[in-house]
PDB file of C-alpha atoms in Angstrom:
ATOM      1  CA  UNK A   1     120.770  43.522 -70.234  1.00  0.00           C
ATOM      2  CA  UNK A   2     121.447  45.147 -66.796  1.00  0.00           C
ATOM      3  CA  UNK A   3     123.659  47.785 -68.270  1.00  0.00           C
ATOM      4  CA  UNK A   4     124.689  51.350 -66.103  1.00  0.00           C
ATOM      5  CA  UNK A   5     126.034  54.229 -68.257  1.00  0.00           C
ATOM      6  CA  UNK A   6     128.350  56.193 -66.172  1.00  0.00           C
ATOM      7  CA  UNK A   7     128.920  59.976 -67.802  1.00  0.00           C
ATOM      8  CA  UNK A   8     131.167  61.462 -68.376  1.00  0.00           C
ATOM      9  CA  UNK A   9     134.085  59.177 -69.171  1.00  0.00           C
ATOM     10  CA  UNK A  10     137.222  61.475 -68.373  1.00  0.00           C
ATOM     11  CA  UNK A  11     136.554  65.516 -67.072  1.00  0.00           C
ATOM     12  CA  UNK A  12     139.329  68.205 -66.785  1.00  0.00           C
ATOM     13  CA  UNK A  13     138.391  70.657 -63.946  1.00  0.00           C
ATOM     14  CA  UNK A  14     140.360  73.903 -62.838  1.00  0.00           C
ATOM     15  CA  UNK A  15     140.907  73.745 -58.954  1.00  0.00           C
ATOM     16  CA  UNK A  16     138.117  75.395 -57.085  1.00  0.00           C
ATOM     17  CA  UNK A  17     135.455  74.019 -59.774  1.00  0.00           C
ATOM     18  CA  UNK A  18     132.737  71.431 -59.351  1.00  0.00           C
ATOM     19  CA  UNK A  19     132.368  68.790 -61.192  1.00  0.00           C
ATOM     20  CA  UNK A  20     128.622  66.387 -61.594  1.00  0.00           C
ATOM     21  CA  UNK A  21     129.077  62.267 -62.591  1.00  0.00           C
ATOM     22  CA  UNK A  22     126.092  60.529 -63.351  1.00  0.00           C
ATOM     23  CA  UNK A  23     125.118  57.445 -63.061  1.00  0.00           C
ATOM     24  CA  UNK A  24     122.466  55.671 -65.015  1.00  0.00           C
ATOM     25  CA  UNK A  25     120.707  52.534 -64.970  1.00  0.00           C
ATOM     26  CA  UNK A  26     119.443  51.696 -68.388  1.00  0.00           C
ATOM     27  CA  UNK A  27     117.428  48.625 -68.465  1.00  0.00           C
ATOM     28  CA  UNK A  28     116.833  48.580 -64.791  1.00  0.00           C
ATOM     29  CA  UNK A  29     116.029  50.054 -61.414  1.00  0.00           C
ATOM     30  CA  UNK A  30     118.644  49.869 -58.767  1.00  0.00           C
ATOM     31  CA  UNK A  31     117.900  50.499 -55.553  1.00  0.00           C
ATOM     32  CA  UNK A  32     120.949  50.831 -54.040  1.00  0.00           C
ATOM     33  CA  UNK A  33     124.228  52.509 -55.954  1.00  0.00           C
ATOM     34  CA  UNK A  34     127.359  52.309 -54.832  1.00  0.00           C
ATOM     35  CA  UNK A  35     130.656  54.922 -55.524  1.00  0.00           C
ATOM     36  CA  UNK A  36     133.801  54.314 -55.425  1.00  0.00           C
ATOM     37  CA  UNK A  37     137.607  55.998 -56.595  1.00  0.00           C
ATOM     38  CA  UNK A  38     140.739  54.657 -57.939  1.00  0.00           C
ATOM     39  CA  UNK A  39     143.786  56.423 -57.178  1.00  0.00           C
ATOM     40  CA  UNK A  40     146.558  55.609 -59.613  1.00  0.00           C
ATOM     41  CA  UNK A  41     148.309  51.631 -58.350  1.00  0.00           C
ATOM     42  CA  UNK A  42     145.729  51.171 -55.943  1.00  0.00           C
ATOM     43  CA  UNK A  43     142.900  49.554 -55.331  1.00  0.00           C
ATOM     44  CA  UNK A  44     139.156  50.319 -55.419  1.00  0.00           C
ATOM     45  CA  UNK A  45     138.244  52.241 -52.473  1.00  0.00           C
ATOM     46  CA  UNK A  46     134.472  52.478 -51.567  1.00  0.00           C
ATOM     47  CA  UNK A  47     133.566  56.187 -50.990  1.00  0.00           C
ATOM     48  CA  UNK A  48     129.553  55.929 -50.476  1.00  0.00           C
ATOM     49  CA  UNK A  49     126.490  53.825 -50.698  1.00  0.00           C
ATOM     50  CA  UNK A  50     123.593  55.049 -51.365  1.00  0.00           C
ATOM     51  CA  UNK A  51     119.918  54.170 -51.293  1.00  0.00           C
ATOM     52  CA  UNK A  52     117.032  55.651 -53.500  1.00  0.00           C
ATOM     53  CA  UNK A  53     115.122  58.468 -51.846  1.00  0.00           C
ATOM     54  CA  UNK A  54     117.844  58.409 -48.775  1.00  0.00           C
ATOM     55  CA  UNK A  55     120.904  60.080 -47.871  1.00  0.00           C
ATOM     56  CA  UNK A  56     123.840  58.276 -48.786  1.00  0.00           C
ATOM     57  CA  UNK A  57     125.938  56.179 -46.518  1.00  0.00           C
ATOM     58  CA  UNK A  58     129.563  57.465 -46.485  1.00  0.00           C
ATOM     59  CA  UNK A  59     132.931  55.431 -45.473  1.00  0.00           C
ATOM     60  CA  UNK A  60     134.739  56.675 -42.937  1.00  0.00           C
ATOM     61  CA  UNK A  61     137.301  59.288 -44.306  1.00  0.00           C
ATOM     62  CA  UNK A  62     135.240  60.468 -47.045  1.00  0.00           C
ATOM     63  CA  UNK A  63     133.946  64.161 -46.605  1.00  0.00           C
ATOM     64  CA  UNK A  64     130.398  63.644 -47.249  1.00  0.00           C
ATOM     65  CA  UNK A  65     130.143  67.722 -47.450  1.00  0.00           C
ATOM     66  CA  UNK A  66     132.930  67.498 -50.246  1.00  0.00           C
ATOM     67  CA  UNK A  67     131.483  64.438 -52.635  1.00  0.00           C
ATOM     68  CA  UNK A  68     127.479  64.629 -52.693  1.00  0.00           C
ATOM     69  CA  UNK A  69     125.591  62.288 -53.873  1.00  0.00           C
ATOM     70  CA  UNK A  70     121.976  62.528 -54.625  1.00  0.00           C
ATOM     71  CA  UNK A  71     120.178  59.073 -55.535  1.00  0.00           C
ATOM     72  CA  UNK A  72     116.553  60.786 -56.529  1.00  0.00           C
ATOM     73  CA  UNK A  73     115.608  58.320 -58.501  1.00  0.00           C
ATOM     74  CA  UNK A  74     115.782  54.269 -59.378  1.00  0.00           C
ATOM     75  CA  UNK A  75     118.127  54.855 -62.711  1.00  0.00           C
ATOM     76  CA  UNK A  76     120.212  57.937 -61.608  1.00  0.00           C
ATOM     77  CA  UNK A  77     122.457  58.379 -58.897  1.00  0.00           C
ATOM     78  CA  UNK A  78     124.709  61.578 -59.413  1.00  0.00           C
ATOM     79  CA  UNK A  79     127.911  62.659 -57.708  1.00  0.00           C
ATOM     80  CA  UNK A  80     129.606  65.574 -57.339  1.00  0.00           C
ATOM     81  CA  UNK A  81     132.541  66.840 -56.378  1.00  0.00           C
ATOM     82  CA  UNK A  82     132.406  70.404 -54.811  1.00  0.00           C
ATOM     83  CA  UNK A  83     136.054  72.744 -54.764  1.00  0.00           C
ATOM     84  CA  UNK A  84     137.990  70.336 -56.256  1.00  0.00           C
ATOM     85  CA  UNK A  85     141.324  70.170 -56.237  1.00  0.00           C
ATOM     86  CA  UNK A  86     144.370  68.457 -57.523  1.00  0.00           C
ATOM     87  CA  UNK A  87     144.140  65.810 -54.712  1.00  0.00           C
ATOM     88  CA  UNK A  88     140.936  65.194 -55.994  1.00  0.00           C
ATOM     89  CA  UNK A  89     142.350  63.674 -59.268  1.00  0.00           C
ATOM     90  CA  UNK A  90     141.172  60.054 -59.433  1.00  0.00           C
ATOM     91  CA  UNK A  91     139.354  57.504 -61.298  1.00  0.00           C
ATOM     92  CA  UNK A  92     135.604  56.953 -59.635  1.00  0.00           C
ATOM     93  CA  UNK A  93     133.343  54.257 -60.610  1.00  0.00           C
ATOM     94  CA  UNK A  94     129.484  53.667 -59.491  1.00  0.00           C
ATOM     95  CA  UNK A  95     127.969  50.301 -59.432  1.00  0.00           C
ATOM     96  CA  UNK A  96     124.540  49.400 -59.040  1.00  0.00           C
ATOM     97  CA  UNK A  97     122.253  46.877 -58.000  1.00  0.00           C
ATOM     98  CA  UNK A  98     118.515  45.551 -58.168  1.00  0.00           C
ATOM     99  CA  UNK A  99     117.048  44.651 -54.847  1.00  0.00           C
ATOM    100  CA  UNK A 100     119.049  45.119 -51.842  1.00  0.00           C
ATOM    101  CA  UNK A 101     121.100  41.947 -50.496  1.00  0.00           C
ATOM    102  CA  UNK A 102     124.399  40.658 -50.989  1.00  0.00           C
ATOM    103  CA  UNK A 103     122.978  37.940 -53.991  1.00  0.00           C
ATOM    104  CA  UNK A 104     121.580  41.219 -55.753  1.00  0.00           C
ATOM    105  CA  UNK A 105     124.180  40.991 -59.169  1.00  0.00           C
ATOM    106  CA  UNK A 106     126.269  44.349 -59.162  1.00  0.00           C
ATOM    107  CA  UNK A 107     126.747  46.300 -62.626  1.00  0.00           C
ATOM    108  CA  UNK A 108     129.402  48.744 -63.508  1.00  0.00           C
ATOM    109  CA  UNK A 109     129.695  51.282 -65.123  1.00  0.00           C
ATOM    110  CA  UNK A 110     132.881  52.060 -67.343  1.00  0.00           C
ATOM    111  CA  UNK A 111     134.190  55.003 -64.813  1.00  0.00           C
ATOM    112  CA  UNK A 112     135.117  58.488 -65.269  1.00  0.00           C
ATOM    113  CA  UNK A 113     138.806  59.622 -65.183  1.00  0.00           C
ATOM    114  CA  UNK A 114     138.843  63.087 -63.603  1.00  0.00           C
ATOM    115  CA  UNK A 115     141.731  65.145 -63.314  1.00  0.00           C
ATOM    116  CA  UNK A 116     141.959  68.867 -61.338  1.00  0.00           C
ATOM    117  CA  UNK A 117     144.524  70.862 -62.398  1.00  0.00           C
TER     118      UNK A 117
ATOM    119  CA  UNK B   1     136.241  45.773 -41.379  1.00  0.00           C
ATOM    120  CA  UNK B   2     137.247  43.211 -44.375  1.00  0.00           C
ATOM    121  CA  UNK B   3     140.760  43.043 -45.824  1.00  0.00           C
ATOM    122  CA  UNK B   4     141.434  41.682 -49.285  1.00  0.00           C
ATOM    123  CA  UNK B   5     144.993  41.086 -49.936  1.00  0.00           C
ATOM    124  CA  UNK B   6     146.529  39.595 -53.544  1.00  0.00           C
ATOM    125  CA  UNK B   7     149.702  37.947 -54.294  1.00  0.00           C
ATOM    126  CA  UNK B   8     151.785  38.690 -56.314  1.00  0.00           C
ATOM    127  CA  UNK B   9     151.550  42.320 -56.367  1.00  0.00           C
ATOM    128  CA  UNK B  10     153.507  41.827 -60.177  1.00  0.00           C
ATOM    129  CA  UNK B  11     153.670  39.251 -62.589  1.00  0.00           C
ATOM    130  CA  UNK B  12     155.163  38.611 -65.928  1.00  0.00           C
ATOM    131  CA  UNK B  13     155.287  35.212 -67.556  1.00  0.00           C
ATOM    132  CA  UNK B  14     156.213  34.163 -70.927  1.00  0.00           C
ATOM    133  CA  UNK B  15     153.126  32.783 -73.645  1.00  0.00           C
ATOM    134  CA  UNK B  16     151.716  29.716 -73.009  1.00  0.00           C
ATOM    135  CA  UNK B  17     152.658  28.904 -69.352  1.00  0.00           C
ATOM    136  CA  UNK B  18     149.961  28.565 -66.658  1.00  0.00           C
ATOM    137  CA  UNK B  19     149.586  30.388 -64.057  1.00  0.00           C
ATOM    138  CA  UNK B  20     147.877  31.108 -60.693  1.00  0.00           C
ATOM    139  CA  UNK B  21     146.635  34.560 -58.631  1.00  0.00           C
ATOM    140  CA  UNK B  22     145.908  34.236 -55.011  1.00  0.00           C
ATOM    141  CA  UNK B  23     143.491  36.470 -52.709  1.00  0.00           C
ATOM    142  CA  UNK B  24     143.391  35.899 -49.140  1.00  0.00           C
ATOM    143  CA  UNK B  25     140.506  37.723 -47.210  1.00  0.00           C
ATOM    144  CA  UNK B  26     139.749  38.191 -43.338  1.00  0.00           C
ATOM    145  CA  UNK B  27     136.341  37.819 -42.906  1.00  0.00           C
ATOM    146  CA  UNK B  28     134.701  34.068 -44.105  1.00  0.00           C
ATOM    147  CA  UNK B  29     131.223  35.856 -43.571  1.00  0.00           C
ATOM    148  CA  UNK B  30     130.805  36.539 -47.627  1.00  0.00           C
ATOM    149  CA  UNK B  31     127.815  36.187 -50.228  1.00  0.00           C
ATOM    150  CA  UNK B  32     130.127  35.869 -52.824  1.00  0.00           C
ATOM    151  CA  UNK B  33     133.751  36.459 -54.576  1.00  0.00           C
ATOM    152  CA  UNK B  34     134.245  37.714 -57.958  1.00  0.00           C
ATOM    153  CA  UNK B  35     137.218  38.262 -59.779  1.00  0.00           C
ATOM    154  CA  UNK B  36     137.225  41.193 -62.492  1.00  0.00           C
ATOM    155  CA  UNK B  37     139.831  42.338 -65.390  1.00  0.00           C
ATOM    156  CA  UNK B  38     141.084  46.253 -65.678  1.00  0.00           C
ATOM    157  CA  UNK B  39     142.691  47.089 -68.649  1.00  0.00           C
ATOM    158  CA  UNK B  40     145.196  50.251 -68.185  1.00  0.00           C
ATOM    159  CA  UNK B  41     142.111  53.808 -67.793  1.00  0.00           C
ATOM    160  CA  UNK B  42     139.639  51.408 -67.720  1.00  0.00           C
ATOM    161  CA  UNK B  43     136.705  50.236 -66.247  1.00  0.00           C
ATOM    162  CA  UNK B  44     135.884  46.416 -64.957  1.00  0.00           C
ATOM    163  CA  UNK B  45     135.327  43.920 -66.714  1.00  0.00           C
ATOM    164  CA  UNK B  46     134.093  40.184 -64.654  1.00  0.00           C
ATOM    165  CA  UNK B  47     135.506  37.586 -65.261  1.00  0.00           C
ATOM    166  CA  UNK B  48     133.923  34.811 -62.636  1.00  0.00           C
ATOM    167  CA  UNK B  49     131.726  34.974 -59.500  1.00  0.00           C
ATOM    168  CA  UNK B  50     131.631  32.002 -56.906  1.00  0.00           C
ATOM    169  CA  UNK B  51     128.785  32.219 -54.522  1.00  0.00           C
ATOM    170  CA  UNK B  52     129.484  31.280 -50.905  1.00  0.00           C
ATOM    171  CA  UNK B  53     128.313  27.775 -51.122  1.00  0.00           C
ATOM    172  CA  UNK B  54     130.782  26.974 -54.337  1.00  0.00           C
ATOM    173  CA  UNK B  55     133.834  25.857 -54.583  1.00  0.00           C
ATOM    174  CA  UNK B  56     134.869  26.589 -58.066  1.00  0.00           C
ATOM    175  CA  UNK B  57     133.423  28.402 -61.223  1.00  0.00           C
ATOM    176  CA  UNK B  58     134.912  27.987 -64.459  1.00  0.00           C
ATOM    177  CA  UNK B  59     134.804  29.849 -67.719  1.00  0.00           C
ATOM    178  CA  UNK B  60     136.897  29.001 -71.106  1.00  0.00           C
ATOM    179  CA  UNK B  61     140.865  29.213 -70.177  1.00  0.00           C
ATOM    180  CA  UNK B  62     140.445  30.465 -66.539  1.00  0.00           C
ATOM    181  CA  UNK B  63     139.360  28.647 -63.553  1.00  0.00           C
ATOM    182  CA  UNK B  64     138.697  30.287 -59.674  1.00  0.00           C
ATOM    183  CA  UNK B  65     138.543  28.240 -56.650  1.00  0.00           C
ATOM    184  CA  UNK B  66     136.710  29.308 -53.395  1.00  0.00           C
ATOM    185  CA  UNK B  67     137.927  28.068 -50.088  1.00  0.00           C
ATOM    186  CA  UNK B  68     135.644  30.516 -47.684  1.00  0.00           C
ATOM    187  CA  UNK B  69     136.654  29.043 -44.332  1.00  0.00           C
ATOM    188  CA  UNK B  70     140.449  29.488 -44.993  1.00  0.00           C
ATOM    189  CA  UNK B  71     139.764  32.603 -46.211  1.00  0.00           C
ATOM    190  CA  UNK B  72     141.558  31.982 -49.720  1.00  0.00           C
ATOM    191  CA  UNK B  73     140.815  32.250 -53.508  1.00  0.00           C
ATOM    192  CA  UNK B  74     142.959  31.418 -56.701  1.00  0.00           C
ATOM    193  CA  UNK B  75     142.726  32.005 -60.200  1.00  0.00           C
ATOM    194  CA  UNK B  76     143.892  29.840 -62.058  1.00  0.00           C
ATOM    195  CA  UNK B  77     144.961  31.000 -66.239  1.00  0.00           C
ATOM    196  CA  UNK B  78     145.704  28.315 -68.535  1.00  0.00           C
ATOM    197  CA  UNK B  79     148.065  28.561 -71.560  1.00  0.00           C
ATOM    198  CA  UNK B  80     148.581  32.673 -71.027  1.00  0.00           C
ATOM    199  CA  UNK B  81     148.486  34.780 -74.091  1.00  0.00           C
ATOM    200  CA  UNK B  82     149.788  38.323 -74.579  1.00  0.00           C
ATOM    201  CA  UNK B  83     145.879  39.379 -74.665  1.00  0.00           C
ATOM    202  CA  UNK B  84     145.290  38.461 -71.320  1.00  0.00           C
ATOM    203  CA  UNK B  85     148.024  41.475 -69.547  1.00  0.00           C
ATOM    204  CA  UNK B  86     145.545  43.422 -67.541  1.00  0.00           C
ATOM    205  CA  UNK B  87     145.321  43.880 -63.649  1.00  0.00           C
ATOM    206  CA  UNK B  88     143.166  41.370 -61.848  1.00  0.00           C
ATOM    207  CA  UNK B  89     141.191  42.376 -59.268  1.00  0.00           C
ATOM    208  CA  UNK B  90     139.947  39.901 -56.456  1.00  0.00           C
ATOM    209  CA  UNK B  91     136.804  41.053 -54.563  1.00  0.00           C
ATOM    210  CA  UNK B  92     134.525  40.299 -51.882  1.00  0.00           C
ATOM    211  CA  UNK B  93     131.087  41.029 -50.980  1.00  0.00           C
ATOM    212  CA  UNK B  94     129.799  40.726 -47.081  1.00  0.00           C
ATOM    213  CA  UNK B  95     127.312  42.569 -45.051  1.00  0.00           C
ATOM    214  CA  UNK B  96     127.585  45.553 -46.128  1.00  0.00           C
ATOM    215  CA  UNK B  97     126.830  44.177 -49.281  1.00  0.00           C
ATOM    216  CA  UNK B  98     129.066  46.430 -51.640  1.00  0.00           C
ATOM    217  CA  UNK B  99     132.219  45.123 -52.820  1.00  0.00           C
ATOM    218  CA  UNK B 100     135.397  44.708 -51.053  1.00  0.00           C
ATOM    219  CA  UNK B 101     138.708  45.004 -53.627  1.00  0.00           C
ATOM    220  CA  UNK B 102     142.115  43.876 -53.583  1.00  0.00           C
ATOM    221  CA  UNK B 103     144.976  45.913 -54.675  1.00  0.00           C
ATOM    222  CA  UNK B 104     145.750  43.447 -57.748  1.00  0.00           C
ATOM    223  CA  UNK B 105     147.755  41.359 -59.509  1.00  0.00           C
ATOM    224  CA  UNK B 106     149.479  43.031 -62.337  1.00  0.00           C
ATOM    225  CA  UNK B 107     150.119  40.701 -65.154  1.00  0.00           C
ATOM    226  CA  UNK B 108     151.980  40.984 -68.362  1.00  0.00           C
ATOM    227  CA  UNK B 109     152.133  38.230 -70.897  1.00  0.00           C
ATOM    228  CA  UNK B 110     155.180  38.250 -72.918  1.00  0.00           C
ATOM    229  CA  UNK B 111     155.475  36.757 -76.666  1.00  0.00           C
TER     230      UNK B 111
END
């Protein structure tokens, strides 16, 4: 059980473009989600968390007008990059949880490769 | 804010030998520390999670060891096969309740 499908698995994008990942929950309701990206040799950074039915929660250097994320419901949280752009290239990877707490398990999903050209 | 740092950076060992990661963090205030396996474009895959209150979790060849007050963590791979090259990832969860990653360990396993 507890599995979260993360779609789609790699996207090419033309710069300018946007570009939607989801984020679903299968077999359970998270109530908090959490984003992150993966630039190539480096670590995972976390870019957002965010709650269901609230506005996400954004680390500090992330452009929260540039990466929305919408959390609407208990098995989807979505983000999206708006204009992208080659910068923009990177691996990102949601997790999500049950209850909110720091014993809550966290499930990942498999990640989506994107790359702006 | 938390730091997670992991040494070595690099690794490559021969089959067979043991062999130990280390992550170091900065802030003892944790729920828990997990330890998770990237293969090359991949996502995570975990490997063992000590809560704050262990000291060690096992599972088949590979062994982690929590010392939260020293701020330290090692895994610890037994008789290394060529299956086992992947990055390992150290990571921490505190307050803010999402997880906390270290850069990795890149390990290669040579025949």
């Amino acid at each position: 059980g507890a599995v979260v499908s993360q779609h789609p698995s790699w996207v090419i994008c033309k710069s300018g473009t946007s570009v939607k990942i989801e984020c679903r929950s299968l077999d359970f309701q998270a109530t908090t989600m959490f984003w992150y990206r993966q630039f190539p040799k480096q670590s995972l950074m976390l870019m957002a968390t965010s709650n269901e039915g609230s506005k996400a929660t954004y680390e500090q250097g992330v452009e929260k007008d540039k990466f929305l994320i919408n959390h609407a419901s208990l098995t989807l949280s979505t983000l999206t990059v708006t204009s992208a752009h080659p910068e923009d290239s990177s691996f990102y990877i949601c997790s999500a949880q049950k209850w909110t707490g720091g014993n809550s398990p966290l499930h990942f999903g498999n990640g989506t490769r994107l790359t702006v050209t | 804010k938390q730091e997670v740092t992991q040494i070595p950076a690099a690794l490559s060992v021969p089959e067979g030998e043991n062999l130990v990661l280390n992550c170091s963090f900065t802030d003892s205030a944790i729920y828990n520390l997990q330890w998770f396996r990237q293969d090359p474009g991949k996502g995570l895959t975990s490997l063992l999670l000590i809560q704050s209150s262990q000291r060690e979790q096992t599972s088949g060849r590979l062994n982690a060891s929590l010392d939260k007050s020293s701020g330290r963590s090692t895994l610890y791979i037994a008789a290394s096969q060529p299956g086992d090259s992947a990055t390992y990832l150290c990571a921490v969860r505190d307050s803010g309740y999402a997880l906390n990653f270290g850069k990795g360990t890149s390990l290669l396993v040579t025949p």
